[in-house]
Amino acid sequence: MTKIPPTDHGVPTTDDAGVDGRITTRDGGDSDREIEYDTVTTPVLVVGAGAAGARVAIELAESGLEPLVIGKRDHGDAHTTWAAGGINAALGSLDEDDWTIHAADTLNEGHHLNDPEAVELTAKHMPDRIHELAEWGMPFDRTEDGAINQRYFGAQSSRRTCFVGDRTGEAMLETLIDRAQALEIPYRDNVMITRLLSDGTRVDGAVGFDMETGEGLLFRTNHVVLAAGGFSALYHRHSSRADENNGDGQALALEAGARLVDLEFVQFHPTGMVGERYGEEWDGRLVTEAVRGEGGRLYNADVSASGASGGSEERRSSVGERFMERYSPTQMELDARDVVARAIAQEVREGRGTDHGGVYLDISHRDPDYIRDRLPTMVERFEGLGVDITSEPMEVAPTAHYTMGGVDIDFRTGETGVEGLYAVGETVAGVHGANRLGGNSLAETVAIGKLVGEHVTNAVSSRDRVPTVTSAQQALAEREFRALDDLAAAEGSVRPVELLEELGDVLWETAGILRDEESLREGLAAVAELRARTADLRVDGDRTSCSFEYAVDLSFSLTVAETMLRTALERTESRGAHYRTDFPETEPDWRVTLVLSTDEGGLRIRRRGVADPSDAVRAALDEDHELDYHHLE
């Protein structure tokens, strides 16, 4: 993509509505203070520079449009790079496979709460998207005969996950960025959007600020695509960077008038790093599912039971029982993520965990050279922490990893129900249902991203190429700029990062892997108390400071935390990643999605039925495909 600088710092008046540049107006209040901001005009604004946003922008550019892509971090540093293990497509490189079986596996993993059309579109289009990525230069691992290699991943009925060692997301984003740069797609990095200009029925732009300069930014556009990620970083232990995946996409959409769906479904990846030797910085950092896909085994810390675990005498002396034999004797460590995560949580709860509340993941029974070839990032990461995974186990525990809930969209178009507002990627809900099939997150970004790009291309008219902002929308923008000024000047006693850390603890304790009514109500009360304390915020530094960024994040995070807790309380059953200890069974009558919207300033939750899959996918479901793990032993 082509980086564009901030707009000129000339000072046109507000009458210069069609001219990009610095706008200076008067507050009109008692202070009569000046409000200065830059304006940027674009036919389409893509909010989020990861894989989903990049794929939408590529489609737009290939159709002759020039979208503007913005991201909160340096370009190329999007969270896509943290998706390590692989990307799913029914290529059949090693095993018999087709898109209907991929769709069936996805529906089964999602406990049939998925949007069947979204699932089928993803599964059907993924072979073409993989070959497209390969044509654009993505260096997929290959078999001896030159086919794109595929590995086992949890809950898959065959080897379907394409990969680049254990850095698949990084390689994929590099490929997409190279393609975008070849198309000269403009972008701006280090920009945060704080509000969409919406009257609840249509979007006419967005407001934000440059995180490096602190300057206010007004984006004039009739089409906004949200590709801003999920909200797993709200939790104390998570696999995201602390300043990403904090729910800004979902909160922006809700405030603009869009609906959210199934916020209660948060995926806890079974294997995040824990232990004193890893340090606080590494707590929760993802240990890719590829470790288990390549044969990694899970052991508890009950050394008295270690005789059942097999392997070398040295390994048996340091780890305990291979406990997945009791929870999932057929699929073992490659069962669904929710199953494995709950098994680990149960082992810890019953006193068979490590001192740090985890278990052991061991792949040292495999050949060291094989491990280094297939898992180079994991080997390098742990070596830097004094752990040799080719000869000793890793200490792991579940970590908040992915959010299945998000913005409610039409998957053929990306439309949200608010005119001019679209969404894609982890910002939305539908493909994954109650639990995501590993390897499907990267798949969704490119499969649905292309479709959304195609639709937005057709939706952009000639008038949209020079969009205007109404006087009402400009007034809304200027109110937002004043609010940001006031926030930056806050001189209370509570620092935003303190409230964010407390929020993470609250959610981990009240809405984690195991939930019940009492804990969820405690969580709602705690979130309300945290929200009340925001009246006494203290922001250290100006609008370029981390303190100011966290203050903006806090508003988004509290909104999404409340919606997640409310839908989790509403769903009185256990399904997929949502496990209620007071309602442990999956109930047929609860095969509905929970749709959340704002109603006269409050939150409203209603139930919506789920459609049935096509006859072709129903046939694949009836065939009951399943991996027999034990042939890997």
XYZ file of C-alpha atoms in Angstrom:
633
model
C 0.000 0.000 0.000
C 1.089 3.569 -0.583
C 1.543 5.524 2.598
C -0.076 8.967 2.498
C 1.041 11.772 4.790
C -1.247 13.846 6.989
C -3.164 16.451 5.001
C -1.824 19.940 4.454
C -1.797 22.191 7.462
C -3.341 25.125 5.676
C -6.397 26.668 7.342
C -9.440 26.708 5.075
C -12.725 27.758 6.651
C -15.662 25.429 7.186
C -17.079 26.694 3.865
C -14.327 24.743 2.122
C -16.313 21.542 2.581
C -14.881 19.827 -0.464
C -11.240 20.595 0.291
C -9.028 18.390 2.385
C -6.960 20.234 4.937
C -7.005 21.823 8.368
C -10.395 23.027 9.567
C -10.665 25.608 12.345
C -14.023 26.393 13.913
C -15.298 27.974 17.107
C -16.790 25.926 19.925
C -19.653 28.315 20.425
C -19.683 27.558 24.137
C -18.602 29.708 27.025
C -14.932 29.010 26.366
C -15.227 29.904 22.665
C -12.290 27.594 22.102
C -11.006 26.745 18.650
C -11.431 23.221 17.283
C -8.844 22.161 14.744
C -8.863 18.971 12.733
C -7.734 17.624 9.401
C -10.197 16.328 6.832
C -9.553 13.366 4.545
C -11.855 12.395 1.677
C -12.092 8.855 0.341
C -14.768 6.839 -1.491
C -14.276 3.917 0.952
C -12.664 3.924 4.391
C -11.380 0.526 5.564
C -10.861 0.518 9.340
C -8.315 -2.181 10.082
C -5.138 -3.120 8.209
C -5.047 -6.849 8.938
C -5.888 -9.646 6.522
C -9.633 -8.899 6.313
C -9.176 -5.192 5.673
C -6.351 -5.796 3.215
C -8.360 -8.346 1.205
C -11.350 -5.993 0.959
C -9.072 -3.154 -0.158
C -7.375 -5.331 -2.775
C -10.731 -6.224 -4.289
C -11.758 -2.564 -4.353
C -8.489 -1.495 -5.966
C -8.601 -4.241 -8.589
C -12.023 -2.879 -9.558
C -10.664 0.628 -10.090
C -11.446 2.273 -6.738
C -8.914 3.846 -4.402
C -9.924 3.038 -0.824
C -8.067 4.350 2.192
C -6.919 1.730 4.712
C -6.147 2.825 8.252
C -4.648 0.874 11.142
C -3.804 1.532 14.772
C -0.223 0.257 14.483
C 2.684 0.504 12.077
C 1.718 -0.921 8.737
C 2.325 -4.662 8.522
C 2.074 -5.029 12.299
C -1.578 -6.117 12.384
C -2.784 -8.870 14.663
C -3.012 -11.285 11.718
C 0.692 -11.959 12.260
C -0.147 -13.747 15.519
C -2.213 -16.425 13.747
C 0.440 -19.087 13.567
C -0.836 -22.559 12.815
C -2.556 -22.457 9.450
C -5.501 -21.713 7.168
C -8.177 -24.195 6.130
C -9.157 -25.209 2.611
C -10.465 -28.491 1.247
C -7.618 -29.033 -1.220
C -7.310 -32.772 -0.626
C -3.520 -32.656 -0.920
C -3.098 -35.609 1.462
C -6.579 -36.900 2.324
C -9.883 -37.162 0.517
C -11.752 -33.940 1.227
C -14.207 -31.467 -0.257
C -15.852 -28.207 0.712
C -19.003 -29.862 2.042
C -16.980 -31.829 4.603
C -15.141 -28.643 5.579
C -18.518 -26.973 6.064
C -19.810 -29.926 8.082
C -16.776 -29.824 10.390
C -17.297 -26.079 10.857
C -20.973 -26.510 11.745
C -20.236 -29.345 14.162
C -17.517 -27.321 15.866
C -19.884 -24.336 16.050
C -22.571 -26.509 17.648
C -24.874 -25.625 14.741
C -25.268 -22.025 15.789
C -23.323 -20.851 12.723
C -24.900 -18.963 9.853
C -25.000 -21.821 7.294
C -24.665 -19.464 4.329
C -21.563 -17.870 5.868
C -20.047 -21.303 6.481
C -20.771 -22.554 2.990
C -19.455 -19.418 1.312
C -16.220 -19.708 3.272
C -15.701 -23.427 2.664
C -16.671 -23.251 -1.002
C -14.395 -20.303 -1.857
C -11.320 -21.263 0.163
C -9.568 -23.518 -2.389
C -9.576 -20.622 -4.868
C -8.352 -18.198 -2.197
C -5.457 -20.488 -1.261
C -4.364 -20.824 -4.884
C -4.701 -17.049 -5.252
C -2.441 -16.477 -2.240
C 0.077 -18.933 -3.686
C 0.012 -17.079 -7.019
C 0.669 -13.838 -5.137
C 3.754 -15.380 -3.561
C 2.693 -16.911 -0.233
C 5.377 -19.559 0.476
C 3.193 -22.451 1.612
C 4.945 -25.579 2.816
C 4.874 -28.170 0.043
C 4.752 -31.950 -0.178
C 7.500 -33.890 -1.949
C 5.457 -33.828 -5.162
C 4.951 -30.051 -4.950
C 1.371 -29.878 -3.668
C 0.465 -27.430 -0.906
C 1.041 -29.365 2.303
C -1.694 -29.724 4.910
C -1.601 -30.648 8.600
C -4.029 -31.923 11.203
C -5.816 -29.362 13.356
C -8.241 -29.880 16.229
C -11.742 -31.161 15.344
C -10.923 -31.538 11.642
C -11.828 -34.828 9.995
C -8.787 -34.741 7.688
C -5.548 -32.904 7.022
C -7.000 -29.648 5.746
C -4.885 -26.875 7.286
C -2.394 -25.245 4.889
C 0.596 -23.664 6.585
C 3.909 -21.846 6.423
C 5.723 -23.529 9.306
C 4.204 -21.904 12.377
C 4.146 -18.360 10.987
C 1.200 -18.686 8.609
C -0.548 -15.436 9.551
C 2.641 -13.442 9.242
C 3.368 -14.903 5.798
C -0.206 -14.307 4.688
C -0.243 -10.667 5.757
C 3.103 -10.063 4.057
C 1.637 -11.528 0.864
C -1.489 -9.374 1.041
C 0.519 -6.232 1.759
C 2.828 -6.936 -1.181
C -0.235 -7.247 -3.386
C -1.725 -4.029 -1.986
C 1.528 -2.160 -2.538
C 1.644 -3.362 -6.126
C -1.823 -1.838 -6.533
C -0.667 1.379 -4.780
C -3.504 1.292 -2.259
C -3.115 4.268 0.104
C -3.007 3.724 3.839
C -2.403 5.582 7.061
C -0.972 3.868 10.104
C -1.219 4.834 13.785
C -4.757 6.188 13.439
C -7.577 5.410 15.854
C -11.262 5.832 15.017
C -13.346 6.959 17.986
C -16.778 7.493 16.414
C -18.665 6.775 13.211
C -20.771 9.669 11.932
C -24.181 8.048 11.917
C -27.783 9.004 12.591
C -28.597 5.361 13.276
C -29.672 4.631 9.709
C -26.655 5.601 7.578
C -22.965 6.401 7.954
C -21.416 9.539 6.470
C -17.875 9.394 7.734
C -15.758 8.799 10.802
C -13.848 10.722 13.443
C -10.496 9.775 14.926
C -7.042 11.031 15.697
C -3.452 10.554 14.592
C -1.780 8.652 17.426
C 1.663 10.014 16.545
C 0.753 13.719 16.285
C -2.476 13.885 18.295
C -4.240 15.719 15.450
C -7.981 15.225 15.016
C -9.093 13.579 11.773
C -12.439 13.792 10.016
C -12.886 11.174 7.287
C -15.474 12.146 4.703
C -16.865 9.019 3.090
C -20.171 7.325 2.351
C -18.785 3.809 2.824
C -16.987 2.461 5.907
C -15.763 -1.130 6.248
C -15.016 -2.224 9.819
C -12.241 -4.816 9.955
C -10.973 -4.019 13.432
C -10.759 -7.471 15.062
C -12.399 -8.947 18.159
C -12.369 -8.394 21.920
C -10.427 -11.240 23.539
C -7.913 -8.776 25.051
C -10.582 -7.692 27.519
C -9.590 -10.745 29.573
C -6.763 -10.877 32.093
C -5.076 -13.804 30.342
C -5.250 -13.556 26.584
C -3.243 -14.291 23.455
C -3.506 -10.784 21.988
C -1.390 -7.725 22.469
C -2.755 -5.626 25.304
C -3.586 -2.713 23.006
C -5.468 -4.687 20.352
C -8.657 -6.747 20.145
C -10.374 -4.578 22.734
C -13.801 -4.400 21.097
C -13.555 -1.082 19.272
C -15.116 -2.465 16.073
C -18.122 -3.932 17.871
C -18.622 -0.818 20.026
C -18.367 1.547 17.044
C -20.917 -0.495 15.102
C -23.375 -0.695 18.009
C -23.170 3.042 18.607
C -23.757 3.656 14.879
C -26.997 1.657 14.959
C -25.859 -1.819 13.894
C -26.772 -5.053 15.670
C -24.417 -7.382 17.533
C -24.872 -11.153 17.696
C -23.797 -13.849 20.186
C -21.303 -11.854 22.228
C -21.295 -14.598 24.894
C -19.136 -16.920 22.789
C -15.476 -16.327 23.658
C -13.009 -19.010 22.635
C -10.402 -19.965 25.191
C -7.472 -21.527 23.382
C -6.274 -24.534 25.383
C -2.593 -23.638 25.241
C -1.353 -20.248 26.359
C 2.026 -19.839 28.039
C 2.132 -19.795 31.860
C 4.898 -20.177 34.418
C 7.411 -18.084 36.323
C 10.178 -18.668 33.831
C 8.013 -17.180 31.072
C 7.360 -13.957 32.969
C 4.320 -11.679 33.014
C 4.941 -10.386 29.490
C 4.456 -13.891 28.124
C 1.485 -14.912 30.293
C -1.240 -16.160 27.958
C 0.856 -15.834 24.773
C -0.343 -18.403 22.298
C 1.293 -21.791 21.912
C -0.024 -22.638 18.464
C -2.397 -25.542 17.898
C 0.148 -26.727 15.367
C 2.100 -28.197 18.318
C -0.801 -30.560 18.967
C -1.419 -30.954 15.240
C 2.119 -32.264 14.867
C 1.635 -34.749 17.722
C 2.017 -32.749 20.950
C 0.589 -34.423 24.068
C -0.972 -32.946 27.190
C -0.029 -34.142 30.680
C -1.159 -33.059 34.115
C 1.177 -32.614 37.102
C 0.040 -35.756 38.931
C 3.380 -37.574 38.912
C 1.838 -40.526 40.766
C -0.196 -41.265 37.621
C 2.692 -40.757 35.194
C 3.099 -44.437 34.484
C 0.086 -44.213 32.199
C 1.609 -41.521 30.042
C 4.157 -43.435 28.024
C 7.351 -41.975 26.618
C 10.851 -41.797 28.072
C 11.697 -42.346 31.732
C 13.051 -38.795 31.936
C 9.797 -37.316 30.658
C 7.666 -39.465 32.976
C 9.633 -38.113 35.923
C 8.637 -34.495 35.172
C 5.036 -34.794 33.962
C 2.011 -36.763 35.042
C -0.935 -38.439 33.374
C -1.897 -37.982 29.744
C -5.336 -36.887 30.838
C -7.092 -36.408 27.487
C -7.501 -40.184 27.405
C -10.235 -39.683 30.016
C -11.989 -36.725 28.355
C -11.732 -37.617 24.672
C -10.323 -41.125 24.083
C -10.931 -40.979 20.319
C -9.685 -37.507 19.369
C -7.401 -36.899 22.340
C -5.495 -33.576 22.104
C -7.061 -32.865 18.724
C -10.598 -32.587 19.997
C -12.385 -29.243 19.759
C -10.776 -26.292 21.494
C -13.626 -25.872 23.958
C -13.400 -29.546 24.960
C -9.644 -29.422 25.513
C -9.766 -26.081 27.342
C -12.461 -27.338 29.733
C -10.497 -30.535 30.320
C -7.445 -28.509 31.349
C -9.571 -26.269 33.562
C -11.046 -29.349 35.229
C -7.609 -30.875 35.832
C -6.475 -27.661 37.496
C -9.698 -27.331 39.512
C -9.290 -30.875 40.854
C -5.716 -30.269 41.992
C -3.788 -31.975 39.197
C -2.443 -28.784 37.652
C 0.951 -27.145 37.968
C 1.792 -24.577 40.602
C 0.991 -21.878 38.035
C -2.477 -23.194 37.250
C -1.553 -25.025 34.067
C -0.590 -28.392 32.606
C 2.249 -29.655 30.415
C 2.365 -29.802 26.620
C 5.083 -32.105 25.346
C 6.260 -32.786 21.793
C 9.742 -34.018 22.706
C 8.887 -37.574 21.585
C 9.130 -36.324 17.986
C 12.456 -36.074 16.189
C 14.215 -32.778 17.090
C 14.887 -31.896 13.453
C 11.220 -32.465 12.597
C 10.175 -30.154 15.437
C 12.585 -27.451 14.280
C 11.297 -27.755 10.712
C 7.580 -27.685 11.496
C 7.581 -25.398 14.560
C 10.500 -22.988 14.107
C 8.808 -20.026 15.804
C 7.862 -22.073 18.850
C 11.385 -23.475 19.122
C 12.903 -20.000 18.850
C 10.428 -18.383 21.252
C 10.949 -20.946 23.981
C 14.712 -21.067 23.484
C 14.750 -17.345 24.249
C 13.055 -18.163 27.545
C 15.400 -20.997 28.445
C 13.126 -23.868 27.373
C 14.133 -26.447 24.754
C 10.849 -27.879 23.485
C 12.700 -30.598 21.557
C 13.684 -32.185 24.875
C 11.343 -30.851 27.589
C 7.672 -29.966 28.053
C 6.055 -26.533 27.933
C 3.793 -25.261 30.703
C 0.448 -24.105 29.308
C -3.071 -23.086 30.376
C -6.193 -21.843 28.560
C -6.103 -18.247 27.357
C -8.775 -15.988 25.853
C -8.019 -16.222 22.163
C -10.876 -15.440 19.784
C -14.387 -14.011 19.901
C -17.077 -15.671 17.826
C -19.633 -12.927 18.509
C -19.674 -9.589 16.734
C -21.493 -7.435 14.214
C -24.524 -8.927 12.470
C -23.969 -8.857 8.696
C -25.168 -10.257 5.394
C -22.227 -12.436 4.396
C -22.663 -11.953 0.664
C -22.385 -8.186 1.029
C -20.969 -7.291 4.430
C -23.975 -5.002 5.000
C -24.861 -4.257 8.628
C -28.333 -2.771 8.230
C -26.874 0.734 8.557
C -26.525 2.218 5.080
C -22.895 2.639 4.077
C -21.540 0.537 6.970
C -20.007 -2.884 6.342
C -17.998 -5.269 8.489
C -15.741 -8.290 7.996
C -13.309 -10.584 9.833
C -13.304 -11.109 13.595
C -15.375 -7.941 13.972
C -18.425 -9.929 12.784
C -20.337 -13.016 13.923
C -21.735 -15.929 11.956
C -19.088 -18.181 10.416
C -17.964 -19.795 13.654
C -21.134 -20.218 15.690
C -20.555 -21.242 19.306
C -16.927 -22.257 18.803
C -14.413 -21.642 16.018
C -12.789 -24.467 14.117
C -9.025 -23.937 14.266
C -7.672 -22.669 10.938
C -10.925 -20.957 9.967
C -10.094 -17.454 11.195
C -7.594 -16.718 8.434
C -9.897 -18.484 5.978
C -12.816 -16.189 6.781
C -10.752 -13.040 6.273
C -9.929 -13.750 2.642
C -13.034 -15.711 1.590
C -15.567 -13.196 2.921
C -13.211 -10.237 2.442
C -13.254 -10.720 -1.315
C -17.056 -10.967 -1.393
C -17.466 -7.802 0.677
C -15.015 -5.976 -1.561
C -16.987 -7.014 -4.632
C -20.240 -5.728 -3.152
C -18.854 -2.414 -1.922
C -17.332 -1.835 -5.355
C -20.783 -2.106 -6.908
C -22.330 0.054 -4.178
C -20.019 3.023 -4.743
C -21.614 5.535 -7.073
C -20.047 8.490 -8.860
C -21.254 10.880 -6.133
C -19.466 8.786 -3.505
C -16.097 9.576 -5.038
C -16.385 13.137 -3.685
C -18.528 12.572 -0.577
C -19.903 15.378 1.529
C -20.667 15.589 5.217
C -23.910 17.284 6.244
C -23.949 20.153 8.696
C -25.512 17.822 11.275
C -22.721 15.278 10.803
C -20.077 17.993 11.012
C -21.635 19.174 14.270
C -21.491 15.591 15.566
C -17.846 15.376 14.543
C -16.982 18.593 16.324
C -18.728 17.414 19.484
C -16.536 14.327 19.332
C -13.388 16.428 18.915
C -14.387 18.494 21.958
C -14.992 15.300 23.935
C -11.523 14.034 22.994
C -10.013 17.340 24.099
C -11.818 17.063 27.426
C -10.677 13.463 27.860
C -7.048 14.386 27.203
C -7.311 17.098 29.860
C -8.837 14.817 32.517
C -7.125 15.394 35.871
C -8.841 12.932 38.175
C -7.192 10.253 40.307
C -7.868 7.029 38.360
C -5.578 6.008 35.518
C -7.246 4.236 32.567
C -4.795 1.345 32.556
C -5.784 0.522 36.147
C -9.441 0.186 35.175
C -8.573 -1.906 32.116
C -6.523 -4.267 34.268
C -9.355 -4.546 36.775
C -11.803 -5.225 33.954
C -9.569 -8.057 32.741
C -9.573 -9.638 36.186
C -13.353 -9.238 36.509
C -14.064 -10.964 33.204
C -11.571 -13.771 33.838
C -13.138 -14.481 37.224
C -16.820 -14.030 36.353
C -17.136 -14.882 32.629
C -14.253 -17.235 31.957
C -14.295 -20.873 30.875
C -16.769 -21.876 33.602
C -19.715 -19.517 34.275
C -22.899 -19.390 36.337
C -25.647 -16.897 37.097
C -24.072 -15.674 40.315
C -20.690 -14.962 38.740
C -22.198 -13.247 35.705
C -24.320 -10.955 37.866
C -21.217 -10.152 39.910
C -19.468 -9.297 36.655
C -22.221 -6.920 35.581
C -22.160 -5.172 38.945
C -18.372 -4.839 38.760
C -18.513 -3.400 35.224
C -21.086 -0.836 36.361
C -18.782 0.151 39.220
C -15.823 0.494 36.862
C -17.910 2.638 34.532
C -18.828 4.928 37.414
C -15.156 5.374 38.249
C -14.420 6.676 34.740
C -15.857 10.006 35.944
C -12.597 10.414 37.885
C -10.127 9.555 35.118
C -6.629 10.950 34.995
C -4.889 11.073 31.609
C -1.134 11.517 31.764
C 0.173 13.198 28.647
C -1.458 14.497 25.500
C -3.299 12.681 22.728
C -0.115 10.925 21.649
C 0.267 9.186 25.016
C -0.527 5.574 25.889
C -2.629 6.921 28.740
C -4.938 8.712 26.296
C -5.140 5.644 24.048
C -6.128 3.487 27.024
C -8.755 6.055 28.023
C -10.352 5.749 24.581
C -10.058 1.945 24.710
C -11.763 1.906 28.088
C -15.014 3.275 26.708
C -15.117 0.603 23.979
C -14.110 -2.188 26.346
C -16.697 -1.415 29.012
C -19.454 -1.337 26.392
C -18.498 -4.699 24.926
C -17.896 -6.279 28.344
C -21.419 -5.364 29.402
C -22.977 -6.755 26.225
C -21.003 -9.989 26.575
C -22.040 -10.465 30.211
C -25.691 -9.740 29.427
C -25.900 -12.268 26.601
C -23.992 -14.860 28.677
C -26.549 -14.388 31.453
C -29.414 -14.662 28.972
C -28.238 -17.980 27.469
C -29.284 -20.547 30.085
C -27.570 -23.558 28.527
C -24.056 -24.732 27.699
C -23.029 -24.691 24.038
C -19.552 -24.591 22.546
C -17.305 -22.080 24.274
C -20.145 -20.888 26.540
C -20.270 -23.268 29.525
C -22.749 -22.632 32.333
C -22.087 -24.863 35.361
C -25.661 -24.176 36.486
C -27.025 -25.188 33.052
C -24.496 -27.796 31.856
C -26.582 -29.345 29.054
C -27.026 -28.187 25.461
C -30.716 -27.547 24.904
C -32.372 -27.972 21.468
C -34.682 -25.013 22.148
C -31.608 -22.803 22.545
C -30.454 -23.244 18.952
C -30.997 -19.518 18.483
C -28.721 -16.525 18.211
C -28.976 -13.614 20.615
C -29.296 -10.331 18.732
C -28.364 -7.218 20.669
C -29.269 -3.655 19.712
C -29.673 -0.260 21.335
C -33.200 0.858 22.101
C -33.769 4.398 23.372
C -30.350 4.456 24.966
C -30.569 0.980 26.470
C -29.599 -2.518 25.365
C -32.216 -4.897 23.964
C -31.701 -8.643 23.467
C -33.934 -10.776 21.272
C -33.738 -14.336 19.986
C -33.463 -15.299 16.319
C -33.655 -18.752 14.809
C -30.829 -20.312 12.788
C -31.294 -21.487 9.207
C -30.579 -25.033 8.066
C -27.627 -25.950 5.821
C -27.963 -26.912 2.184
C -28.776 -30.492 1.145
C -25.152 -31.070 0.100
C -23.796 -30.074 3.497
C -26.575 -31.963 5.285
C -25.432 -35.095 3.438
C -21.855 -34.524 4.625
C -23.109 -34.091 8.188
C -25.037 -37.362 7.946
C -21.881 -39.157 6.808
C -20.375 -38.271 10.215
C -16.757 -37.722 9.181
C -14.335 -37.837 12.105
C -10.595 -38.127 12.617
C -9.277 -41.202 14.390
C -6.388 -39.633 16.246
C -4.683 -42.871 17.212
C -3.297 -43.596 13.754
C -0.932 -40.658 14.406
C 0.670 -42.425 17.380
